[in-house]
Short mmCIF file of C-alpha atoms and ligand atoms in Angstrom, two decimals:
data_model
loop_
_atom_site.label_atom_id
_atom_site.label_comp_id
_atom_site.label_asym_id
_atom_site.label_seq_id
_atom_site.Cartn_x
_atom_site.Cartn_y
_atom_site.Cartn_z
CA MET A 1 -3.67 73.83 23.08
CA ILE A 2 -0.77 73.26 20.68
CA TRP A 3 0.91 69.87 21.01
CA ASN A 4 4.37 70.81 19.78
CA PRO A 5 4.76 74.60 19.52
CA ARG A 6 8.45 74.30 18.62
CA TYR A 7 7.54 72.90 15.21
CA GLU A 8 3.92 73.96 14.77
CA CYS A 9 4.73 77.63 15.44
CA MET A 10 8.22 77.68 13.94
CA ASP A 11 9.46 80.81 12.23
CA ARG A 12 8.93 80.35 8.46
CA GLU A 13 12.57 80.83 7.50
CA GLU A 14 13.69 78.39 10.14
CA MET A 15 11.12 75.85 8.89
CA ARG A 16 12.31 76.22 5.31
CA ALA A 17 15.92 75.71 6.40
CA LEU A 18 14.93 72.59 8.32
CA GLN A 19 13.01 71.28 5.31
CA LEU A 20 15.99 71.89 3.04
CA THR A 21 18.38 69.98 5.28
CA ARG A 22 15.96 67.08 5.57
CA LEU A 23 15.14 67.08 1.88
CA LYS A 24 18.81 66.78 0.99
CA GLU A 25 19.14 63.83 3.37
CA THR A 26 16.09 62.14 1.84
CA LEU A 27 17.30 62.58 -1.74
CA ASN A 28 20.72 61.19 -0.85
CA ARG A 29 19.18 58.31 1.04
CA VAL A 30 16.95 57.13 -1.80
CA TYR A 31 19.62 57.71 -4.46
CA GLN A 32 22.14 55.62 -2.58
CA ARG A 33 19.81 52.86 -1.44
CA VAL A 34 17.01 52.34 -3.97
CA PRO A 35 17.79 51.27 -7.56
CA PHE A 36 14.39 52.62 -8.68
CA TYR A 37 15.24 56.18 -7.61
CA ARG A 38 18.83 55.99 -8.83
CA ASP A 39 17.62 54.97 -12.29
CA ARG A 40 14.87 57.61 -12.37
CA PHE A 41 17.19 60.41 -11.26
CA ASP A 42 19.91 59.28 -13.70
CA SER A 43 17.52 59.11 -16.62
CA CYS A 44 16.37 62.67 -15.85
CA GLY A 45 19.98 63.79 -15.49
CA VAL A 46 19.61 64.96 -11.87
CA LYS A 47 21.61 64.19 -8.78
CA PRO A 48 20.81 64.89 -5.13
CA SER A 49 23.59 67.50 -5.18
CA ASP A 50 21.58 69.51 -7.75
CA LEU A 51 19.24 70.55 -4.96
CA GLU A 52 20.46 73.83 -3.53
CA LYS A 53 17.18 75.41 -2.52
CA LEU A 54 13.71 73.98 -1.82
CA GLU A 55 12.34 75.07 -5.19
CA ASP A 56 14.91 72.85 -6.93
CA ILE A 57 12.69 69.92 -6.02
CA SER A 58 10.85 70.62 -9.28
CA LYS A 59 13.88 69.26 -11.19
CA PHE A 60 13.28 65.81 -9.75
CA PRO A 61 10.97 63.19 -11.27
CA PHE A 62 7.57 62.32 -9.83
CA THR A 63 6.71 59.01 -8.21
CA VAL A 64 3.26 57.55 -8.94
CA LYS A 65 1.17 54.73 -7.52
CA ASN A 66 2.16 52.32 -10.28
CA HIS A 67 5.80 52.68 -9.27
CA LEU A 68 4.80 51.38 -5.85
CA ARG A 69 2.93 48.50 -7.43
CA ASP A 70 5.87 47.70 -9.72
CA ASN A 71 8.15 47.52 -6.70
CA TYR A 72 5.77 45.37 -4.67
CA PRO A 73 6.29 44.51 -1.88
CA TYR A 74 9.64 45.80 -0.59
CA GLY A 75 11.40 47.33 -3.59
CA LEU A 76 11.28 50.93 -2.31
CA PHE A 77 12.43 50.20 1.23
CA THR A 78 15.65 51.86 2.30
CA LEU A 79 16.18 49.64 5.33
CA PRO A 80 16.64 45.88 5.67
CA LEU A 81 13.46 44.17 6.84
CA LYS A 82 15.17 43.45 10.15
CA GLN A 83 14.77 47.15 10.93
CA VAL A 84 11.21 47.40 9.65
CA VAL A 85 8.84 46.90 12.57
CA ARG A 86 5.41 47.38 10.96
CA LEU A 87 3.79 46.94 7.57
CA HIS A 88 0.55 48.46 6.34
CA ALA A 89 -1.06 48.20 2.95
CA SER A 90 -3.63 49.98 0.91
CA SER A 91 -5.67 48.08 -1.56
CA GLY A 92 -7.23 49.54 -4.61
CA THR A 93 -10.15 47.74 -6.12
CA THR A 94 -7.95 45.99 -8.62
CA GLY A 95 -4.49 44.45 -8.64
CA LYS A 96 -1.87 44.18 -5.94
CA PRO A 97 -2.06 46.38 -2.90
CA ILE A 98 0.74 48.81 -2.17
CA VAL A 99 2.83 48.05 0.86
CA VAL A 100 4.42 50.53 3.21
CA GLY A 101 6.97 49.86 5.96
CA TYR A 102 7.83 51.73 9.16
CA SER A 103 11.02 51.70 11.22
CA ARG A 104 10.77 52.19 14.96
CA LYS A 105 11.55 55.88 14.48
CA ASP A 106 8.89 56.15 11.73
CA LEU A 107 6.31 54.81 14.17
CA GLU A 108 7.46 57.32 16.80
CA THR A 109 7.03 60.14 14.24
CA TRP A 110 3.61 58.82 13.34
CA VAL A 111 2.47 58.88 16.98
CA GLU A 112 3.78 62.43 17.34
CA LEU A 113 2.02 63.68 14.22
CA VAL A 114 -1.30 62.09 15.09
CA ALA A 115 -0.98 63.52 18.61
CA ARG A 116 -0.55 66.96 17.02
CA MET A 117 -3.45 66.35 14.64
CA VAL A 118 -5.95 65.24 17.29
CA THR A 119 -4.88 68.13 19.53
CA LEU A 120 -5.50 70.47 16.60
CA ALA A 121 -9.02 69.09 16.41
CA GLY A 122 -9.53 69.72 20.13
CA VAL A 123 -8.97 66.30 21.74
CA THR A 124 -7.53 66.32 25.28
CA SER A 125 -6.81 63.72 27.94
CA GLU A 126 -10.38 64.27 29.15
CA ASP A 127 -11.81 62.68 25.99
CA ILE A 128 -13.13 59.20 25.39
CA ALA A 129 -12.25 58.51 21.79
CA GLN A 130 -13.93 55.74 19.84
CA VAL A 131 -11.98 54.52 16.82
CA SER A 132 -14.46 53.29 14.22
CA PHE A 133 -11.97 52.68 11.44
CA GLY A 134 -11.25 49.05 10.67
CA TYR A 135 -8.16 47.72 12.46
CA GLY A 136 -5.92 45.87 10.05
CA LEU A 137 -3.62 46.69 7.19
CA PHE A 138 -5.48 50.00 6.68
CA THR A 139 -3.54 52.82 8.34
CA GLY A 140 -6.55 54.69 9.76
CA ALA A 141 -7.24 52.77 12.96
CA PHE A 142 -3.73 52.04 14.22
CA GLY A 143 -2.61 55.53 13.21
CA LEU A 144 -5.29 57.32 15.20
CA HIS A 145 -5.16 54.82 18.05
CA TYR A 146 -1.59 55.44 19.18
CA GLY A 147 -1.73 59.21 18.66
CA LEU A 148 -4.90 59.43 20.76
CA GLU A 149 -3.28 57.36 23.49
CA ARG A 150 -0.27 59.68 23.42
CA VAL A 151 -2.42 62.70 24.25
CA GLY A 152 -3.96 60.69 27.06
CA ALA A 153 -7.46 60.20 25.65
CA THR A 154 -9.27 57.02 26.69
CA VAL A 155 -9.26 55.00 23.48
CA VAL A 156 -12.10 52.65 22.57
CA PRO A 157 -10.82 50.46 19.70
CA ALA A 158 -14.30 49.64 18.42
CA SER A 159 -13.12 49.02 14.82
CA SER A 160 -15.62 49.42 11.99
CA GLY A 161 -18.99 47.74 11.55
CA ASN A 162 -21.35 46.35 14.17
CA SER A 163 -23.10 49.68 14.19
CA GLU A 164 -25.61 49.01 16.96
CA LYS A 165 -22.78 48.03 19.26
CA GLN A 166 -20.96 51.21 18.32
CA ILE A 167 -23.97 53.21 19.49
CA MET A 168 -24.18 51.16 22.67
CA PHE A 169 -20.49 51.87 23.41
CA MET A 170 -21.02 55.54 22.69
CA LYS A 171 -23.86 55.69 25.12
CA ASP A 172 -22.49 53.45 27.88
CA PHE A 173 -18.84 54.56 27.72
CA GLY A 174 -19.74 58.21 27.21
CA THR A 175 -17.74 58.60 23.99
CA THR A 176 -16.89 62.26 23.39
CA ALA A 177 -14.82 61.94 20.20
CA LEU A 178 -15.60 59.71 17.24
CA VAL A 179 -12.97 58.69 14.70
CA GLY A 180 -14.00 57.34 11.31
CA THR A 181 -15.03 58.21 7.80
CA PRO A 182 -17.63 60.97 7.47
CA SER A 183 -19.96 58.61 5.60
CA TYR A 184 -19.84 56.02 8.36
CA CYS A 185 -20.32 58.68 11.01
CA LEU A 186 -23.45 59.81 9.19
CA HIS A 187 -24.69 56.26 8.99
CA LEU A 188 -24.13 55.80 12.72
CA ALA A 189 -26.45 58.74 13.38
CA GLU A 190 -29.08 56.96 11.34
CA VAL A 191 -28.58 53.75 13.32
CA ALA A 192 -28.93 55.64 16.60
CA VAL A 193 -32.29 57.00 15.44
CA GLU A 194 -33.40 53.48 14.47
CA MET A 195 -32.52 52.39 17.99
CA GLY A 196 -34.72 55.14 19.38
CA ILE A 197 -31.78 57.26 20.50
CA ASP A 198 -31.43 60.89 19.48
CA PRO A 199 -27.76 61.13 18.42
CA ALA A 200 -27.61 64.71 19.63
CA SER A 201 -28.48 63.53 23.15
CA LEU A 202 -25.26 61.47 23.38
CA PRO A 203 -22.11 63.02 24.92
CA LEU A 204 -20.27 63.09 21.58
CA ARG A 205 -18.75 66.55 21.04
CA LEU A 206 -16.09 66.01 18.38
CA GLY A 207 -15.78 64.13 15.09
CA LEU A 208 -12.30 63.36 13.75
CA LEU A 209 -13.20 62.48 10.24
CA GLY A 210 -11.12 61.72 7.21
CA SER A 211 -9.97 59.19 4.67
CA GLU A 212 -12.51 60.28 2.04
CA ALA A 213 -13.65 63.52 0.47
CA TRP A 214 -16.65 65.21 2.09
CA SER A 215 -18.32 68.52 1.42
CA GLU A 216 -18.98 71.45 3.73
CA LYS A 217 -22.67 70.63 3.38
CA MET A 218 -21.99 67.17 4.71
CA ARG A 219 -20.14 68.74 7.62
CA THR A 220 -23.26 70.78 8.42
CA GLN A 221 -25.41 67.64 8.33
CA LEU A 222 -23.04 65.76 10.61
CA GLU A 223 -22.74 68.61 13.09
CA LYS A 224 -26.49 68.97 13.22
CA ALA A 225 -27.21 65.26 13.56
CA TRP A 226 -24.73 64.68 16.38
CA GLY A 227 -24.65 68.12 17.97
CA MET A 228 -20.85 68.07 17.64
CA LYS A 229 -17.97 69.79 15.90
CA ALA A 230 -16.84 67.82 12.84
CA THR A 231 -13.17 68.19 11.86
CA ASP A 232 -11.33 66.97 8.80
CA ASN A 233 -7.92 65.31 8.59
CA TYR A 234 -5.99 64.10 5.60
CA GLY A 235 -3.32 61.57 4.84
CA LEU A 236 -2.51 58.58 2.69
CA SER A 237 -0.89 55.22 3.30
CA GLU A 238 1.92 55.85 0.86
CA VAL A 239 3.44 58.65 2.93
CA MET A 240 2.35 57.54 6.45
CA GLY A 241 -1.43 57.21 6.84
CA PRO A 242 -3.34 59.81 8.90
CA GLY A 243 -1.09 62.53 10.38
CA PRO A 244 0.22 64.75 7.58
CA SER A 245 -2.50 67.37 8.05
CA GLY A 246 -5.60 68.20 10.04
CA GLU A 247 -7.93 71.06 10.89
CA CYS A 248 -7.80 73.22 13.96
CA GLY A 249 -11.03 74.56 15.42
CA HIS A 250 -11.08 77.58 13.09
CA ASN A 251 -12.17 75.77 9.90
CA ASN A 252 -9.32 77.44 8.10
CA GLY A 253 -7.95 74.49 6.18
CA MET A 254 -5.74 71.65 7.38
CA HIS A 255 -2.38 72.42 9.00
CA ILE A 256 0.47 70.52 7.38
CA ALA A 257 3.23 68.86 9.41
CA GLU A 258 5.88 70.59 7.34
CA ASP A 259 8.82 69.45 9.42
CA HIS A 260 8.09 65.94 8.12
CA PHE A 261 6.55 66.51 4.68
CA LEU A 262 7.16 68.85 1.78
CA PHE A 263 3.86 69.60 0.04
CA GLU A 264 3.73 71.02 -3.49
CA VAL A 265 0.82 71.75 -5.81
CA ILE A 266 1.18 70.99 -9.50
CA ASP A 267 -0.89 71.33 -12.63
CA PRO A 268 -2.10 67.75 -13.10
CA GLU A 269 -1.96 68.09 -16.89
CA THR A 270 1.52 69.54 -17.35
CA GLY A 271 3.21 68.69 -14.07
CA ALA A 272 4.26 72.35 -13.69
CA SER A 273 4.60 73.72 -10.16
CA LEU A 274 1.79 76.03 -9.06
CA ASP A 275 1.82 78.83 -6.50
CA TYR A 276 0.11 79.17 -3.17
CA GLY A 277 -3.57 79.90 -3.71
CA GLN A 278 -3.74 77.98 -7.01
CA GLU A 279 -5.76 74.80 -7.19
CA GLY A 280 -4.02 71.67 -8.38
CA GLU A 281 -2.77 68.21 -7.48
CA ILE A 282 -0.98 67.72 -4.18
CA VAL A 283 2.51 66.23 -4.46
CA ILE A 284 4.26 65.06 -1.30
CA THR A 285 7.89 64.34 -0.45
CA THR A 286 8.60 62.73 2.91
CA LEU A 287 11.39 64.45 4.83
CA THR A 288 12.12 62.09 7.70
CA LYS A 289 10.85 58.65 6.72
CA GLU A 290 13.48 55.97 7.29
CA ALA A 291 11.94 52.75 6.00
CA MET A 292 10.18 54.01 2.88
CA PRO A 293 10.79 57.62 1.91
CA LEU A 294 8.89 58.92 -1.10
CA VAL A 295 10.02 61.64 -3.46
CA ARG A 296 7.46 63.84 -5.21
CA TYR A 297 4.58 61.42 -4.80
CA ARG A 298 1.61 62.38 -6.94
CA THR A 299 -1.40 61.96 -4.67
CA ARG A 300 -4.03 62.80 -7.34
CA ASP A 301 -5.83 64.75 -4.61
CA ILE A 302 -7.00 68.22 -5.53
CA SER A 303 -6.48 71.07 -3.12
CA VAL A 304 -4.91 74.51 -2.61
CA LEU A 305 -2.11 75.57 -0.24
CA TYR A 306 -2.32 78.70 1.92
CA PRO A 307 0.86 80.10 3.50
CA ASP A 308 -0.57 82.80 5.79
CA ARG A 309 -0.61 82.39 9.52
CA CYS A 310 -3.77 80.95 11.09
CA VAL A 311 -5.55 82.66 13.98
CA CYS A 312 -4.83 79.59 16.13
CA GLY A 313 -1.20 80.75 16.28
CA ARG A 314 0.33 77.97 14.23
CA THR A 315 2.60 79.09 11.40
CA THR A 316 2.36 75.99 9.23
CA THR A 317 1.06 76.05 5.66
CA ARG A 318 -2.55 74.89 5.38
CA MET A 319 -4.33 72.93 2.68
CA ARG A 320 -7.94 73.43 1.70
CA LYS A 321 -10.36 70.55 2.09
CA VAL A 322 -9.74 68.04 -0.70
CA THR A 323 -12.52 68.42 -3.24
CA GLY A 324 -11.77 65.34 -5.27
CA ARG A 325 -9.13 63.40 -7.11
CA THR A 326 -7.80 64.01 -10.58
CA ASP A 327 -8.95 60.50 -11.42
CA ASP A 328 -12.50 60.88 -10.12
CA MET A 329 -13.49 63.72 -12.38
CA LEU A 330 -16.34 62.45 -14.50
CA ILE A 331 -16.63 63.58 -18.06
CA ILE A 332 -20.25 63.19 -19.05
CA SER A 333 -20.73 63.97 -22.71
CA GLY A 334 -18.04 66.58 -22.45
CA VAL A 335 -19.20 68.14 -19.16
CA ASN A 336 -16.68 67.87 -16.34
CA VAL A 337 -18.08 67.13 -12.91
CA PHE A 338 -16.66 65.98 -9.63
CA PRO A 339 -18.71 63.73 -7.36
CA SER A 340 -18.12 66.32 -4.62
CA GLN A 341 -20.08 68.90 -6.64
CA ILE A 342 -22.98 66.49 -6.96
CA GLU A 343 -22.75 65.84 -3.23
CA SER A 344 -22.98 69.55 -2.44
CA VAL A 345 -26.13 69.89 -4.51
CA LEU A 346 -27.76 66.81 -3.01
CA MET A 347 -26.97 67.81 0.56
CA SER A 348 -28.69 71.13 0.05
CA ILE A 349 -32.04 69.45 -0.74
CA GLU A 350 -33.84 68.87 2.52
CA ASP A 351 -36.26 66.20 1.35
CA ILE A 352 -33.58 63.70 0.46
CA ALA A 353 -31.35 61.73 2.79
CA PRO A 354 -27.59 62.46 2.76
CA HIS A 355 -26.71 59.14 1.10
CA TYR A 356 -26.22 58.80 -2.62
CA GLN A 357 -24.60 56.86 -5.40
CA ILE A 358 -23.66 57.94 -8.90
CA VAL A 359 -23.85 55.50 -11.78
CA VAL A 360 -22.29 56.37 -15.11
CA ASP A 361 -22.79 54.32 -18.24
CA LYS A 362 -23.15 54.52 -21.99
CA LYS A 363 -26.16 54.02 -24.15
CA GLY A 364 -24.91 53.56 -27.68
CA PHE A 365 -22.24 56.22 -27.99
CA LEU A 366 -23.78 58.54 -25.44
CA ASP A 367 -22.76 58.83 -21.82
CA TYR A 368 -25.38 59.12 -19.20
CA ILE A 369 -25.34 59.70 -15.49
CA GLU A 370 -27.83 58.43 -13.00
CA VAL A 371 -27.97 59.73 -9.46
CA HIS A 372 -29.46 57.39 -6.89
CA VAL A 373 -30.91 59.04 -3.81
CA GLU A 374 -33.42 58.28 -1.09
CA PRO A 375 -36.17 60.50 0.25
CA VAL A 376 -35.92 61.16 3.99
CA PRO A 377 -38.23 58.62 5.67
CA GLU A 378 -40.66 61.37 6.77
CA ARG A 379 -41.16 62.37 3.15
CA PHE A 380 -41.61 58.87 1.82
CA THR A 381 -45.30 58.44 1.15
CA GLY A 382 -44.90 55.69 -1.42
CA GLN A 383 -47.19 57.72 -3.69
CA PHE A 384 -45.97 57.72 -7.26
CA ARG A 385 -46.90 61.36 -7.80
CA ASP A 386 -44.94 62.57 -4.74
CA LEU A 387 -41.90 60.66 -5.84
CA GLN A 388 -42.10 62.10 -9.32
CA VAL A 389 -42.22 65.63 -7.93
CA LEU A 390 -39.19 65.00 -5.76
CA GLU A 391 -37.24 63.39 -8.60
CA GLU A 392 -37.95 66.37 -10.77
CA LYS A 393 -36.83 68.74 -8.03
CA VAL A 394 -33.48 66.96 -7.67
CA ARG A 395 -32.99 66.80 -11.43
CA ARG A 396 -33.65 70.52 -11.84
CA LYS A 397 -31.36 71.49 -9.00
CA LEU A 398 -28.53 69.39 -10.45
CA TYR A 399 -29.08 70.98 -13.81
CA SER A 400 -29.24 74.54 -12.54
CA VAL A 401 -26.05 74.24 -10.48
CA LEU A 402 -23.94 71.92 -12.62
CA SER A 403 -25.47 72.18 -16.10
CA LEU A 404 -25.70 68.46 -15.92
CA SER A 405 -28.62 66.47 -17.25
CA ALA A 406 -28.81 63.59 -14.86
CA ARG A 407 -31.41 60.90 -14.48
CA VAL A 408 -32.52 60.78 -10.90
CA ARG A 409 -33.65 57.55 -9.29
CA LEU A 410 -35.38 57.72 -5.97
CA LEU A 411 -34.95 54.58 -3.99
CA GLU A 412 -36.76 53.43 -0.91
CA PRO A 413 -35.39 54.87 2.35
CA LYS A 414 -32.30 52.99 3.59
CA SER A 415 -31.94 50.93 0.44
CA LEU A 416 -28.61 52.39 -0.68
CA GLU A 417 -25.72 50.44 0.70
CA ARG A 418 -24.14 52.08 3.78
CA SER A 419 -20.40 51.67 4.07
CA THR A 420 -18.52 51.21 7.30
CA GLY A 421 -15.35 52.61 5.74
CA LYS A 422 -14.83 54.70 2.64
CA ALA A 423 -18.09 55.13 0.75
CA LYS A 424 -18.17 53.96 -2.87
CA ARG A 425 -19.92 56.92 -4.43
CA VAL A 426 -19.30 56.27 -8.10
CA ILE A 427 -19.92 53.23 -10.24
CA ASP A 428 -18.55 53.97 -13.65
CA LYS A 429 -19.71 51.14 -15.87
CA ARG A 430 -17.80 52.62 -18.81
CA SER A 431 -14.47 51.75 -17.19
CA LYS A 432 -13.14 48.25 -16.65
CA GLY A 433 -14.09 46.83 -13.30
CA GLY A 434 -17.01 49.18 -12.83
CA VAL A 435 -15.99 50.77 -9.56
CA GLN A 436 -13.42 53.53 -9.31
CA ASP A 437 -10.16 52.84 -7.55
O1 DLL B 1 -7.21 57.06 4.04
C1 DLL B 1 -5.31 57.56 5.44
C2 DLL B 1 -6.22 58.19 6.42
C3 DLL B 1 -6.82 57.42 7.40
C4 DLL B 1 -6.44 59.56 6.39
C5 DLL B 1 -7.63 58.01 8.32
C6 DLL B 1 -7.26 60.17 7.33
C7 DLL B 1 -7.87 59.38 8.29
P1 DLL B 1 -5.53 55.56 2.08
O2 DLL B 1 -6.47 54.47 2.37
O3 DLL B 1 -4.23 55.22 1.45
O4 DLL B 1 -5.14 56.32 3.40
O5 DLL B 1 -6.29 56.61 1.18
C8 DLL B 1 -5.68 57.82 0.83
O6 DLL B 1 -7.85 58.87 0.68
O7 DLL B 1 -5.20 60.01 -1.40
C9 DLL B 1 -7.36 60.78 -0.59
O8 DLL B 1 -7.82 60.55 -1.90
C10 DLL B 1 -8.33 60.17 0.39
N1 DLL B 1 -8.38 60.96 1.63
C11 DLL B 1 -7.79 60.73 2.80
N2 DLL B 1 -8.12 61.68 3.70
C12 DLL B 1 -8.95 62.54 3.06
C13 DLL B 1 -9.64 63.73 3.43
C14 DLL B 1 -6.01 56.96 4.24
N3 DLL B 1 -9.58 64.23 4.66
C15 DLL B 1 -6.63 58.63 -0.02
N4 DLL B 1 -10.38 64.36 2.47
C16 DLL B 1 -6.09 60.01 -0.31
C17 DLL B 1 -10.47 63.86 1.22
C18 DLL B 1 -9.10 62.08 1.74
N5 DLL B 1 -9.86 62.73 0.83
#
């Protein structure tokens, strides 16, 4: 089923024309109402009227996360607070959070886009959908909640944590769709096993997973553990929260809600615009936001855009699964690696559990990387020799795939911290604060 065929299957030329009209409105709106944008546009010598076609967006300056922090809390709003009916915030690990505001119409758009996104994933009014994101300032839970209600699913606002209760709800309520981060969903499977319940025996048939990067290998693990279809969806607080894009059942990338967002891909080094099919950083301009529009927001997320029509019948541009962020690339003694690459290698080794942590530090002037993993409980004999063999196996595999000399530390089963939200995969002790933002 397609939730809103008028927009999701719109003729490409018509969609581009709609985007252009809305983009002009957005540029005018921010230029007239937000001193930050007026100053930025003026100092780059551009005016909203310089935009004649969509491609002209590349003349306009980028917005970055620090600009949101500098304008904390309300400096980028284009409406008086009286007309702002909801706030959400996203906290990094350091400093002030960034705050986003929604008008009544923004909330209506959000519900519509999440309704589209969950329908893309296969949710219907027959589903019982358990929301295991934390309710609060984070956009994940409230975002999914109202969109799921709109399609008529029975929503279970379980929130995050309390994992045994989550499993009890899943069993007793007959949950068919689970909403959360992929890492938490994987942990829940582990908790079910501890409770003596085979996760695959539960009625769950669909995972709506997002909010953090996860590999195809992790998808395979999740689908196997739960006996379900695991789908990906992407968004960020700055532009809305969940809703901007999500996968349909064809694993063909995530469909973008292009009537509300203009997605570009740029070279993260030079800022130059890249073409469809080229990998780079995703940059997003909101096209209909009333309370807090954003122009050319640099997400730091790495992906690729595909323009061709999907077999599901939707005509919207799709984005590949996000493989990482420009700021999470690790440079280990000159070798570039993304945590997602390490994840793919680890998930392909059967004897270790799908939980890991990467620690990076310096010894003298030399960087080193340590990968912490656990053997699957069935393989854990406690024998030193067995552990050594397994460590060596992981080390070799990492080296052969990534040319990366990593130390491997095998920890006791279930000793790595399990997160109920976004997993903290990397601890970079070389950078201030230790943990990546
Ligand atoms: O994570 C919004 C969201 C909630 C999306 C629920 C999907 C589901 P933030 O907390 O602001 O917002 O984090 C946004 O998370 O820039 C990406 O780096 C990462 N991210 C979000 N979804 C995905 C995904 C929400 N599907 C940041 N794959 C983004 C990879 C993702 N990374």
